[in-house]
């Protein structure tokens, strides 16, 4: 008699242990927030720009391809840095989520992502020229803290199993969420503390201590008809709060007067340095100067005028004895931005180039270059207006290539003769048109307007303040009812009439006639 044997039952192996998608993402995000918070806290002690987020953002700005830079300027304008902040934050969040997703079973994959991001932060801080070696503490500690939090929270959410067939009971989702939120809250407190600590040594405190700046050579009083603001033109002097701002600084550099100095070196007979007190103790000069950004489109508003207070740049350069072979003045900002100015213009005593320390009756605003900046009339800002300047090196053109020259912009950048229409409206049965024209260091001779394809008609000019400032204009036009195109053009004091040939800002400034549509 045969005995039937019962077939052995197949034991189903246990499901692999792994984190859920939401919990894995939480682990990565908690590590990211820790990195940013701790990095910002340490940066409060070693230098605000050592914050990994700030350093990486500036690295992106400094190394972006030329096409990307041009696109950002045209598309985003002055909002480019805000968009960069948002974009960088989104990218970091995606990497944090990725770190969690590749670590659902074991933390190793996420640890690699965290370390790679941390190394990027260390490299970005290492490259900066406006912080010392101690600043590397911020990204290094940030990396260590984020790696620790990632590993600790991962092990808490998914305890190591010594027996895969009998996994230990892990924490509930609520418990993991509670710890993750606790970590994020702690990192947020650290970030706020870092911000507060940075503020105690900020440039604002130093700026407030400067006191009034009194020019030994004051600019003449403005004539009463320097502008036609009541007719629609801008005020002749642009308030500091409205003055256009274009620069590459992701975060405004915080430079205190006692830490600032200007070095003049390179092709000079003697290297010299000036402290803020050295500059402040010299006889100060005040000048009205209109500044224009090369990115300004035809009819654009990236142009402003201020009363700058400072010293003649040529006097400082004479102290160094610039050699005849020097072709460019290579200026460097505290944040590493570089700018090339033709040496012959910087050395021209008739140009009126300044090392400015004041603007519109007060010390330079921090966002406009405090403690000191270069201002050279008649040149677009990218070759003449270095903010937070700390170094002027004289060199050949082949020796150095500055930030914008590396990106295809021109070496020589005289401001083009241009005009724009600021307002055009029907008043008392006539079309009143008003606007602005500029040809810095040459001066405006006349401004003309035309309706549709009609004849050019003269306008009334404001009183000229000096050849380095803009000039306002206005006129009343008799036009029939209906829709019309009003166009403006200016002629400078050399006899040149601005061209109607449209040109993009790259490589040496936009050109063309500005037109607006009106309904009479």
Short mmCIF file of C-alpha atoms in Angstrom, two decimals:
data_model
loop_
_atom_site.label_atom_id
_atom_site.label_comp_id
_atom_site.label_asym_id
_atom_site.label_seq_id
_atom_site.Cartn_x
_atom_site.Cartn_y
_atom_site.Cartn_z
CA UNK A 1 0.00 0.00 0.00
CA UNK A 2 1.39 3.29 -1.08
CA UNK A 3 1.32 6.33 1.11
CA UNK A 4 0.44 9.58 -0.53
CA UNK A 5 2.77 12.34 0.56
CA UNK A 6 1.39 15.82 0.91
CA UNK A 7 3.13 18.25 -1.42
CA UNK A 8 5.11 20.83 0.50
CA UNK A 9 3.57 24.26 0.55
CA UNK A 10 5.54 27.06 -1.08
CA UNK A 11 6.43 29.78 1.42
CA UNK A 12 6.03 33.19 -0.18
CA UNK A 13 9.03 35.38 0.58
CA UNK A 14 8.27 38.61 2.44
CA UNK A 15 7.81 41.76 0.44
CA UNK A 16 11.00 43.83 0.28
CA UNK A 17 10.96 46.53 2.91
CA UNK A 18 10.93 50.04 1.50
CA UNK A 19 9.73 53.55 2.24
CA UNK A 20 6.55 54.86 0.72
CA UNK A 21 6.91 57.57 -1.93
CA UNK A 22 5.72 60.41 0.35
CA UNK A 23 7.96 59.38 3.26
CA UNK A 24 10.99 58.97 0.97
CA UNK A 25 10.39 62.46 -0.42
CA UNK A 26 10.05 63.83 3.11
CA UNK A 27 13.45 62.40 4.06
CA UNK A 28 15.10 64.13 1.08
CA UNK A 29 13.35 67.45 1.69
CA UNK A 30 14.27 67.43 5.40
CA UNK A 31 17.93 66.96 4.44
CA UNK A 32 17.71 69.84 1.92
CA UNK A 33 16.11 72.23 4.39
CA UNK A 34 18.74 71.29 6.95
CA UNK A 35 21.53 72.04 4.46
CA UNK A 36 20.12 75.48 3.61
CA UNK A 37 19.33 76.44 7.21
CA UNK A 38 22.65 75.34 8.71
CA UNK A 39 24.60 76.84 5.82
CA UNK A 40 22.84 80.16 6.28
CA UNK A 41 23.49 80.08 10.02
CA UNK A 42 27.24 79.50 9.63
CA UNK A 43 27.36 82.14 6.89
CA UNK A 44 26.08 84.62 9.45
CA UNK A 45 29.44 84.25 11.22
CA UNK A 46 31.87 83.79 8.30
CA UNK A 47 30.27 85.96 5.60
CA UNK A 48 26.79 86.13 4.17
CA UNK A 49 27.93 85.20 0.67
CA UNK A 50 29.29 81.89 2.02
CA UNK A 51 25.71 80.65 2.27
CA UNK A 52 25.63 77.67 -0.15
CA UNK A 53 22.37 78.80 -1.77
CA UNK A 54 23.77 82.28 -2.44
CA UNK A 55 27.11 80.93 -3.66
CA UNK A 56 25.54 78.44 -6.07
CA UNK A 57 23.19 81.10 -7.46
CA UNK A 58 26.11 83.48 -8.09
CA UNK A 59 28.03 80.60 -9.70
CA UNK A 60 25.12 80.04 -12.09
CA UNK A 61 25.08 83.76 -12.98
CA UNK A 62 28.83 83.87 -13.55
CA UNK A 63 28.95 80.77 -15.75
CA UNK A 64 25.70 80.97 -17.69
CA UNK A 65 26.10 80.78 -21.50
CA UNK A 66 25.88 84.09 -23.33
CA UNK A 67 22.63 83.11 -25.06
CA UNK A 68 21.00 82.41 -21.69
CA UNK A 69 22.18 85.73 -20.27
CA UNK A 70 20.79 87.67 -23.25
CA UNK A 71 17.49 85.79 -23.10
CA UNK A 72 17.13 86.51 -19.37
CA UNK A 73 17.82 90.22 -19.86
CA UNK A 74 15.32 90.60 -22.68
CA UNK A 75 12.61 88.39 -21.22
CA UNK A 76 12.88 88.97 -17.48
CA UNK A 77 14.52 92.40 -17.18
CA UNK A 78 15.14 93.38 -13.56
CA UNK A 79 13.14 90.34 -12.36
CA UNK A 80 15.87 87.95 -13.50
CA UNK A 81 17.31 87.42 -10.03
CA UNK A 82 13.90 86.71 -8.52
CA UNK A 83 13.25 84.15 -11.22
CA UNK A 84 16.68 82.64 -10.59
CA UNK A 85 15.91 82.27 -6.89
CA UNK A 86 12.65 80.50 -7.65
CA UNK A 87 14.21 78.35 -10.35
CA UNK A 88 17.14 77.30 -8.16
CA UNK A 89 14.78 76.47 -5.31
CA UNK A 90 12.69 74.28 -7.62
CA UNK A 91 15.78 72.46 -8.90
CA UNK A 92 16.99 71.79 -5.34
CA UNK A 93 13.57 70.47 -4.33
CA UNK A 94 13.59 68.12 -7.32
CA UNK A 95 17.04 66.84 -6.34
CA UNK A 96 15.85 66.36 -2.77
CA UNK A 97 12.86 64.34 -3.93
CA UNK A 98 15.16 62.35 -6.21
CA UNK A 99 17.46 61.61 -3.27
CA UNK A 100 14.50 60.20 -1.38
CA UNK A 101 13.15 58.17 -4.31
CA UNK A 102 16.45 56.39 -5.00
CA UNK A 103 16.66 55.49 -1.31
CA UNK A 104 13.38 53.72 -0.68
CA UNK A 105 15.14 50.46 0.29
CA UNK A 106 18.58 51.65 1.37
CA UNK A 107 19.90 55.16 2.09
CA UNK A 108 23.00 54.82 -0.07
CA UNK A 109 21.62 56.31 -3.29
CA UNK A 110 20.25 59.37 -1.52
CA UNK A 111 23.46 59.81 0.44
CA UNK A 112 25.36 60.01 -2.85
CA UNK A 113 22.98 62.69 -4.16
CA UNK A 114 23.29 64.67 -0.91
CA UNK A 115 27.10 64.51 -1.03
CA UNK A 116 27.22 65.60 -4.67
CA UNK A 117 25.01 68.60 -3.93
CA UNK A 118 27.17 69.44 -0.93
CA UNK A 119 30.33 69.29 -3.02
CA UNK A 120 28.73 71.69 -5.50
CA UNK A 121 28.11 74.11 -2.63
CA UNK A 122 31.71 73.80 -1.40
CA UNK A 123 33.06 74.43 -4.92
CA UNK A 124 30.83 77.48 -5.38
CA UNK A 125 32.01 79.04 -2.12
CA UNK A 126 35.64 78.16 -2.84
CA UNK A 127 35.48 80.08 -6.13
CA UNK A 128 34.21 83.29 -4.52
CA UNK A 129 36.63 86.19 -4.18
CA UNK A 130 34.64 88.16 -1.60
CA UNK A 131 34.99 85.70 1.29
CA UNK A 132 37.97 84.22 3.14
CA UNK A 133 38.99 80.58 3.49
CA UNK A 134 37.06 80.34 6.75
CA UNK A 135 33.91 80.74 4.66
CA UNK A 136 34.28 77.11 3.55
CA UNK A 137 32.95 76.17 6.98
CA UNK A 138 29.45 77.08 5.83
CA UNK A 139 29.13 74.58 2.95
CA UNK A 140 31.18 71.90 4.74
CA UNK A 141 29.04 71.99 7.88
CA UNK A 142 25.96 72.22 5.68
CA UNK A 143 26.99 69.05 3.86
CA UNK A 144 27.73 67.17 7.09
CA UNK A 145 24.43 68.22 8.68
CA UNK A 146 22.32 67.29 5.65
CA UNK A 147 24.02 63.90 5.27
CA UNK A 148 23.48 63.18 8.98
CA UNK A 149 19.80 64.17 8.87
CA UNK A 150 19.18 62.14 5.72
CA UNK A 151 20.78 59.01 7.21
CA UNK A 152 19.20 59.42 10.66
CA UNK A 153 15.69 60.08 9.39
CA UNK A 154 15.93 57.26 6.83
CA UNK A 155 16.97 54.78 9.53
CA UNK A 156 14.18 56.00 11.78
CA UNK A 157 11.57 55.58 9.06
CA UNK A 158 12.99 52.22 7.90
CA UNK A 159 14.87 50.51 10.77
CA UNK A 160 17.57 48.05 9.65
CA UNK A 161 16.17 44.49 9.65
CA UNK A 162 18.30 41.74 11.15
CA UNK A 163 15.79 39.11 10.04
CA UNK A 164 14.11 39.84 6.73
CA UNK A 165 11.40 37.27 7.47
CA UNK A 166 10.42 39.09 10.63
CA UNK A 167 10.97 42.81 10.05
CA UNK A 168 10.76 45.01 13.12
CA UNK A 169 7.77 47.18 13.49
CA UNK A 170 8.65 50.64 12.24
CA UNK A 171 7.25 54.02 13.27
CA UNK A 172 3.92 55.22 12.00
CA UNK A 173 3.69 57.69 9.15
CA UNK A 174 2.56 60.35 11.62
CA UNK A 175 5.68 59.79 13.75
CA UNK A 176 7.98 60.12 10.74
CA UNK A 177 6.12 63.21 9.56
CA UNK A 178 6.41 64.72 13.03
CA UNK A 179 10.18 64.25 13.09
CA UNK A 180 10.58 65.56 9.57
CA UNK A 181 8.61 68.71 10.36
CA UNK A 182 10.64 69.14 13.55
CA UNK A 183 13.88 69.01 11.57
CA UNK A 184 12.53 71.54 9.04
CA UNK A 185 11.42 73.88 11.81
CA UNK A 186 14.84 73.71 13.46
CA UNK A 187 16.54 74.44 10.14
CA UNK A 188 14.21 77.39 9.62
CA UNK A 189 15.18 78.82 13.00
CA UNK A 190 18.85 78.39 12.07
CA UNK A 191 18.31 80.27 8.80
CA UNK A 192 16.57 83.15 10.56
CA UNK A 193 19.35 83.30 13.14
CA UNK A 194 21.94 83.44 10.36
CA UNK A 195 20.05 86.28 8.72
CA UNK A 196 19.91 88.23 12.00
CA UNK A 197 23.59 87.67 12.70
CA UNK A 198 24.49 88.80 9.18
CA UNK A 199 22.41 91.94 9.65
CA UNK A 200 24.35 93.02 12.73
CA UNK A 201 27.45 93.44 10.58
CA UNK A 202 25.72 94.61 7.43
CA UNK A 203 26.69 97.50 5.22
CA UNK A 204 23.56 99.40 6.32
CA UNK A 205 25.04 99.91 9.78
CA UNK A 206 28.33 101.10 8.31
CA UNK A 207 26.53 103.36 5.84
CA UNK A 208 24.51 105.00 8.61
CA UNK A 209 27.75 105.88 10.40
CA UNK A 210 29.24 107.72 7.41
CA UNK A 211 27.36 110.93 8.09
CA UNK A 212 26.80 113.80 5.65
CA UNK A 213 29.00 114.09 2.57
CA UNK A 214 29.80 117.71 1.72
CA UNK A 215 31.33 118.48 -1.66
CA UNK A 216 34.11 121.04 -1.88
CA UNK A 217 33.09 121.59 -5.52
CA UNK A 218 29.32 121.55 -5.70
CA UNK A 219 27.36 121.17 -8.90
CA UNK A 220 25.60 124.39 -9.97
CA UNK A 221 21.95 124.67 -8.89
CA UNK A 222 19.54 123.09 -11.35
CA UNK A 223 17.75 125.62 -13.56
CA UNK A 224 13.97 125.74 -13.01
CA UNK A 225 13.27 124.33 -16.47
CA UNK A 226 15.75 121.44 -16.34
CA UNK A 227 12.83 119.08 -16.91
CA UNK A 228 9.22 119.13 -18.04
CA UNK A 229 7.87 116.83 -15.37
CA UNK A 230 4.56 118.69 -15.25
CA UNK A 231 4.17 117.93 -18.97
CA UNK A 232 5.00 114.26 -18.69
CA UNK A 233 8.79 113.93 -18.69
CA UNK A 234 10.58 112.25 -15.76
CA UNK A 235 12.17 114.40 -13.04
CA UNK A 236 15.65 115.55 -13.95
CA UNK A 237 17.18 113.90 -10.86
CA UNK A 238 16.06 110.31 -10.38
CA UNK A 239 15.34 109.45 -6.72
CA UNK A 240 17.66 106.77 -5.38
CA UNK A 241 14.72 104.42 -4.89
CA UNK A 242 13.80 104.71 -8.60
CA UNK A 243 17.31 104.60 -10.06
CA UNK A 244 17.61 101.61 -12.35
CA UNK A 245 19.67 98.70 -11.08
CA UNK A 246 21.34 96.15 -13.35
CA UNK A 247 24.17 93.97 -12.05
CA UNK A 248 25.17 90.33 -11.71
CA UNK A 249 25.02 90.18 -7.90
CA UNK A 250 22.49 87.57 -6.74
CA UNK A 251 22.72 89.02 -3.23
CA UNK A 252 23.80 92.62 -2.69
CA UNK A 253 27.37 92.59 -1.30
CA UNK A 254 27.67 93.82 2.27
CA UNK A 255 30.88 95.84 2.54
CA UNK A 256 31.73 97.93 5.57
CA UNK A 257 33.82 101.09 5.19
CA UNK A 258 36.46 99.88 7.64
CA UNK A 259 36.98 96.72 5.58
CA UNK A 260 37.06 98.40 2.16
CA UNK A 261 40.09 99.51 0.20
CA UNK A 262 40.88 100.21 -3.43
CA UNK A 263 44.07 98.84 -4.97
CA UNK A 264 45.49 100.33 -8.20
CA UNK A 265 48.07 98.05 -9.78
CA UNK A 266 49.23 96.36 -12.98
CA UNK A 267 50.94 98.54 -15.58
CA UNK A 268 51.67 101.35 -13.14
CA UNK A 269 54.85 102.89 -11.79
CA UNK A 270 53.84 102.19 -8.21
CA UNK A 271 51.07 100.13 -6.66
CA UNK A 272 48.85 102.21 -4.39
CA UNK A 273 45.92 101.51 -2.10
CA UNK A 274 43.28 103.82 -0.68
CA UNK A 275 41.08 103.25 2.36
CA UNK A 276 37.62 104.72 2.70
CA UNK A 277 38.98 107.37 5.07
CA UNK A 278 41.63 108.27 2.48
CA UNK A 279 38.89 108.97 -0.05
CA UNK A 280 36.56 110.67 2.42
CA UNK A 281 39.28 113.06 3.58
CA UNK A 282 40.00 114.31 0.04
CA UNK A 283 38.15 117.35 -1.36
CA UNK A 284 34.94 115.92 -2.77
CA UNK A 285 33.34 116.91 -6.06
CA UNK A 286 29.65 116.72 -7.03
CA UNK A 287 28.45 116.10 -10.60
CA UNK A 288 25.14 115.36 -12.29
CA UNK A 289 25.61 112.31 -14.51
CA UNK A 290 23.11 110.35 -16.57
CA UNK A 291 23.85 106.62 -16.62
CA UNK A 292 22.54 104.24 -19.29
CA UNK A 293 22.52 100.45 -19.43
CA UNK A 294 23.63 98.83 -22.67
CA UNK A 295 20.62 96.49 -22.34
CA UNK A 296 18.25 99.42 -22.72
CA UNK A 297 15.92 98.82 -25.64
CA UNK A 298 14.77 101.69 -27.85
CA UNK A 299 12.25 103.59 -25.72
CA UNK A 300 13.36 101.72 -22.60
CA UNK A 301 13.71 103.00 -19.04
CA UNK A 302 17.16 101.65 -18.06
CA UNK A 303 18.48 105.20 -17.81
CA UNK A 304 18.64 107.48 -14.76
CA UNK A 305 20.35 110.63 -13.52
CA UNK A 306 21.85 111.38 -10.13
CA UNK A 307 24.09 113.85 -8.36
CA UNK A 308 27.18 111.78 -7.58
CA UNK A 309 29.68 112.83 -4.92
CA UNK A 310 33.22 111.50 -4.88
CA UNK A 311 36.71 112.23 -6.11
CA UNK A 312 38.17 112.64 -9.58
CA UNK A 313 39.35 109.19 -10.66
CA UNK A 314 42.26 110.65 -12.60
CA UNK A 315 43.77 112.03 -9.36
CA UNK A 316 43.91 108.52 -7.89
CA UNK A 317 45.36 107.10 -11.08
CA UNK A 318 48.01 109.81 -11.22
CA UNK A 319 49.17 108.70 -7.78
CA UNK A 320 49.92 105.27 -9.28
CA UNK A 321 51.47 106.60 -12.49
CA UNK A 322 49.73 104.57 -15.19
CA UNK A 323 52.20 103.46 -17.86
CA UNK A 324 51.77 104.43 -21.50
CA UNK A 325 51.36 100.81 -22.61
CA UNK A 326 48.17 100.29 -20.59
CA UNK A 327 45.12 99.72 -22.81
CA UNK A 328 42.38 98.89 -20.34
CA UNK A 329 41.43 99.59 -16.74
CA UNK A 330 40.30 96.19 -15.47
CA UNK A 331 38.01 96.84 -12.50
CA UNK A 332 37.00 94.12 -10.05
CA UNK A 333 34.08 94.20 -7.66
CA UNK A 334 34.09 92.64 -4.19
CA UNK A 335 31.85 89.85 -5.54
CA UNK A 336 34.23 88.99 -8.40
CA UNK A 337 32.47 90.86 -11.21
CA UNK A 338 34.93 92.41 -13.66
CA UNK A 339 34.68 95.36 -16.03
CA UNK A 340 37.02 96.70 -18.73
CA UNK A 341 37.26 100.43 -19.46
CA UNK A 342 39.45 101.87 -22.23
CA UNK A 343 42.42 103.28 -20.33
CA UNK A 344 42.60 106.46 -22.41
CA UNK A 345 39.06 107.39 -21.31
CA UNK A 346 39.67 106.62 -17.65
CA UNK A 347 42.79 108.80 -17.78
CA UNK A 348 41.18 111.70 -19.67
CA UNK A 349 41.02 114.64 -17.22
CA UNK A 350 38.18 116.21 -19.24
CA UNK A 351 35.96 113.14 -19.02
CA UNK A 352 34.85 113.67 -15.43
CA UNK A 353 35.33 110.04 -14.35
CA UNK A 354 34.70 109.58 -10.63
CA UNK A 355 35.18 107.22 -7.75
CA UNK A 356 31.78 107.96 -6.23
CA UNK A 357 30.93 107.50 -2.56
CA UNK A 358 27.68 109.50 -2.50
CA UNK A 359 24.49 109.75 -4.51
CA UNK A 360 21.83 112.44 -4.34
CA UNK A 361 23.05 113.95 -1.07
CA UNK A 362 23.65 110.73 0.88
CA UNK A 363 26.17 107.89 0.97
CA UNK A 364 25.77 105.45 -1.90
CA UNK A 365 22.84 103.10 -1.35
CA UNK A 366 24.10 99.58 -0.65
CA UNK A 367 22.47 98.23 -3.82
CA UNK A 368 24.21 100.93 -5.86
CA UNK A 369 27.73 100.11 -4.75
CA UNK A 370 28.37 101.28 -1.17
CA UNK A 371 31.04 102.07 -0.09
CA UNK A 372 32.37 103.12 -3.53
CA UNK A 373 31.79 102.67 -7.23
CA UNK A 374 33.16 103.84 -10.55
CA UNK A 375 31.13 106.34 -12.62
CA UNK A 376 32.42 107.37 -16.05
CA UNK A 377 30.18 109.64 -18.16
CA UNK A 378 29.46 108.78 -21.78
CA UNK A 379 30.04 105.02 -21.62
CA UNK A 380 27.49 102.27 -21.14
CA UNK A 381 27.50 100.91 -17.62
CA UNK A 382 29.02 97.52 -18.43
CA UNK A 383 32.37 99.20 -19.19
CA UNK A 384 32.18 102.15 -16.82
CA UNK A 385 30.19 101.63 -13.65
CA UNK A 386 31.67 98.93 -11.40
CA UNK A 387 29.88 98.78 -8.04
CA UNK A 388 31.57 97.70 -4.79
CA UNK A 389 34.87 98.23 -6.61
CA UNK A 390 38.04 97.03 -4.85
CA UNK A 391 40.66 96.73 -7.60
CA UNK A 392 41.76 98.70 -10.68
CA UNK A 393 44.35 96.84 -12.71
CA UNK A 394 45.87 98.40 -15.80
CA UNK A 395 46.65 95.91 -18.52
CA UNK A 396 46.71 95.17 -22.25
CA UNK A 397 43.47 94.03 -23.87
CA UNK A 398 44.99 90.59 -24.42
CA UNK A 399 45.97 90.22 -20.76
CA UNK A 400 42.46 90.20 -19.28
CA UNK A 401 38.94 89.76 -20.55
CA UNK A 402 36.15 91.00 -18.30
CA UNK A 403 32.75 89.45 -17.61
CA UNK A 404 30.76 91.00 -20.46
CA UNK A 405 33.60 90.96 -23.00
CA UNK A 406 33.80 87.19 -22.50
CA UNK A 407 30.15 87.09 -23.56
CA UNK A 408 30.60 88.90 -26.85
CA UNK A 409 29.98 92.55 -25.94
CA UNK A 410 32.12 95.31 -27.43
CA UNK A 411 35.33 96.71 -25.93
CA UNK A 412 34.43 100.27 -26.89
CA UNK A 413 30.96 101.25 -25.69
CA UNK A 414 30.16 104.96 -26.15
CA UNK A 415 26.50 105.70 -25.41
CA UNK A 416 24.51 106.15 -28.61
CA UNK A 417 22.47 109.27 -29.31
CA UNK A 418 18.89 108.28 -28.52
CA UNK A 419 15.47 109.70 -27.66
CA UNK A 420 12.15 108.38 -26.44
CA UNK A 421 8.54 109.45 -26.03
CA UNK A 422 7.42 109.43 -22.39
CA UNK A 423 3.86 110.69 -22.87
CA UNK A 424 1.50 111.47 -25.74
CA UNK A 425 -2.07 112.57 -25.02
CA UNK A 426 -4.72 114.90 -26.33
CA UNK A 427 -4.97 118.13 -24.29
CA UNK A 428 -7.22 121.08 -25.22
CA UNK A 429 -7.73 119.76 -28.72
CA UNK A 430 -4.02 119.23 -29.41
CA UNK A 431 -1.72 116.25 -29.10
CA UNK A 432 0.84 117.01 -26.40
CA UNK A 433 4.00 114.91 -26.65
CA UNK A 434 6.89 114.95 -24.18
CA UNK A 435 9.97 112.86 -23.64
CA UNK A 436 13.68 112.53 -23.09
CA UNK A 437 16.82 112.54 -25.23
CA UNK A 438 20.45 111.80 -24.40
CA UNK A 439 23.92 111.87 -25.95
CA UNK A 440 26.20 111.80 -22.92
CA UNK A 441 29.49 113.68 -23.18
CA UNK A 442 28.35 115.25 -26.49
CA UNK A 443 25.05 116.90 -25.63
CA UNK A 444 21.68 117.16 -27.37
CA UNK A 445 21.22 119.93 -29.96
CA UNK A 446 17.62 119.33 -31.06
CA UNK A 447 14.74 116.87 -30.93
CA UNK A 448 12.14 116.47 -33.67
CA UNK A 449 8.88 114.57 -33.92
CA UNK A 450 6.63 113.61 -36.78
CA UNK A 451 3.10 112.30 -37.10
CA UNK A 452 2.71 109.28 -39.36
CA UNK A 453 4.93 109.98 -42.40
CA UNK A 454 4.57 113.76 -42.19
CA UNK A 455 7.37 116.33 -41.93
CA UNK A 456 9.68 116.48 -38.93
CA UNK A 457 8.67 119.21 -36.51
CA UNK A 458 10.87 120.90 -33.87
CA UNK A 459 10.25 120.56 -30.14
CA UNK A 460 11.05 122.75 -27.14
CA UNK A 461 14.14 121.60 -25.24
CA UNK A 462 14.74 121.97 -21.53
CA UNK A 463 17.73 123.98 -20.36
CA UNK A 464 20.94 122.00 -20.71
CA UNK A 465 22.48 121.19 -17.31
CA UNK A 466 25.66 119.69 -18.76
CA UNK A 467 26.67 117.50 -21.68
CA UNK A 468 26.77 114.38 -19.52
CA UNK A 469 23.07 114.44 -18.67
CA UNK A 470 19.82 113.81 -20.47
CA UNK A 471 17.63 116.57 -21.85
CA UNK A 472 13.84 116.80 -21.83
CA UNK A 473 11.61 117.99 -24.68
CA UNK A 474 7.94 118.65 -25.44
CA UNK A 475 5.61 120.01 -28.12
CA UNK A 476 1.94 120.39 -29.05
CA UNK A 477 0.84 118.94 -32.38
CA UNK A 478 -2.28 119.65 -34.41
CA UNK A 479 -3.59 116.32 -35.70
CA UNK A 480 -6.90 115.19 -37.19
CA UNK A 481 -9.02 112.75 -35.26
CA UNK A 482 -8.14 109.12 -35.58
CA UNK A 483 -5.19 106.82 -34.91
CA UNK A 484 -1.69 108.10 -35.54
CA UNK A 485 1.94 107.03 -35.14
CA UNK A 486 4.21 109.57 -33.43
CA UNK A 487 7.96 109.15 -33.93
CA UNK A 488 10.90 110.98 -32.34
CA UNK A 489 14.54 111.49 -33.27
CA UNK A 490 17.38 113.50 -31.73
CA UNK A 491 20.41 115.28 -33.12
CA UNK A 492 23.47 115.69 -30.92
CA UNK A 493 25.84 118.66 -30.73
CA UNK A 494 28.31 117.01 -33.10
CA UNK A 495 25.64 117.24 -35.82
CA UNK A 496 24.83 113.52 -35.83
CA UNK A 497 21.13 112.59 -36.11
CA UNK A 498 20.23 109.27 -34.57
CA UNK A 499 19.77 106.52 -37.10
CA UNK A 500 16.49 104.86 -37.96
CA UNK A 501 18.32 101.57 -38.46
CA UNK A 502 17.15 99.25 -35.70
CA UNK A 503 19.87 97.39 -33.79
CA UNK A 504 19.67 95.01 -30.83
CA UNK A 505 21.49 95.87 -27.58
CA UNK A 506 24.18 93.26 -28.31
CA UNK A 507 27.04 94.03 -28.81
CA UNK A 508 27.22 97.82 -28.22
CA UNK A 509 23.73 99.19 -27.53
CA UNK A 510 20.35 99.43 -29.25
CA UNK A 511 19.51 102.01 -31.92
CA UNK A 512 16.46 103.10 -33.90
CA UNK A 513 13.59 105.58 -33.68
CA UNK A 514 11.03 105.31 -30.90
CA UNK A 515 7.37 105.42 -31.98
CA UNK A 516 4.03 105.24 -30.16
CA UNK A 517 0.45 104.86 -31.34
CA UNK A 518 -2.07 107.48 -30.22
CA UNK A 519 -5.77 108.13 -30.75
CA UNK A 520 -6.70 111.78 -31.25
#
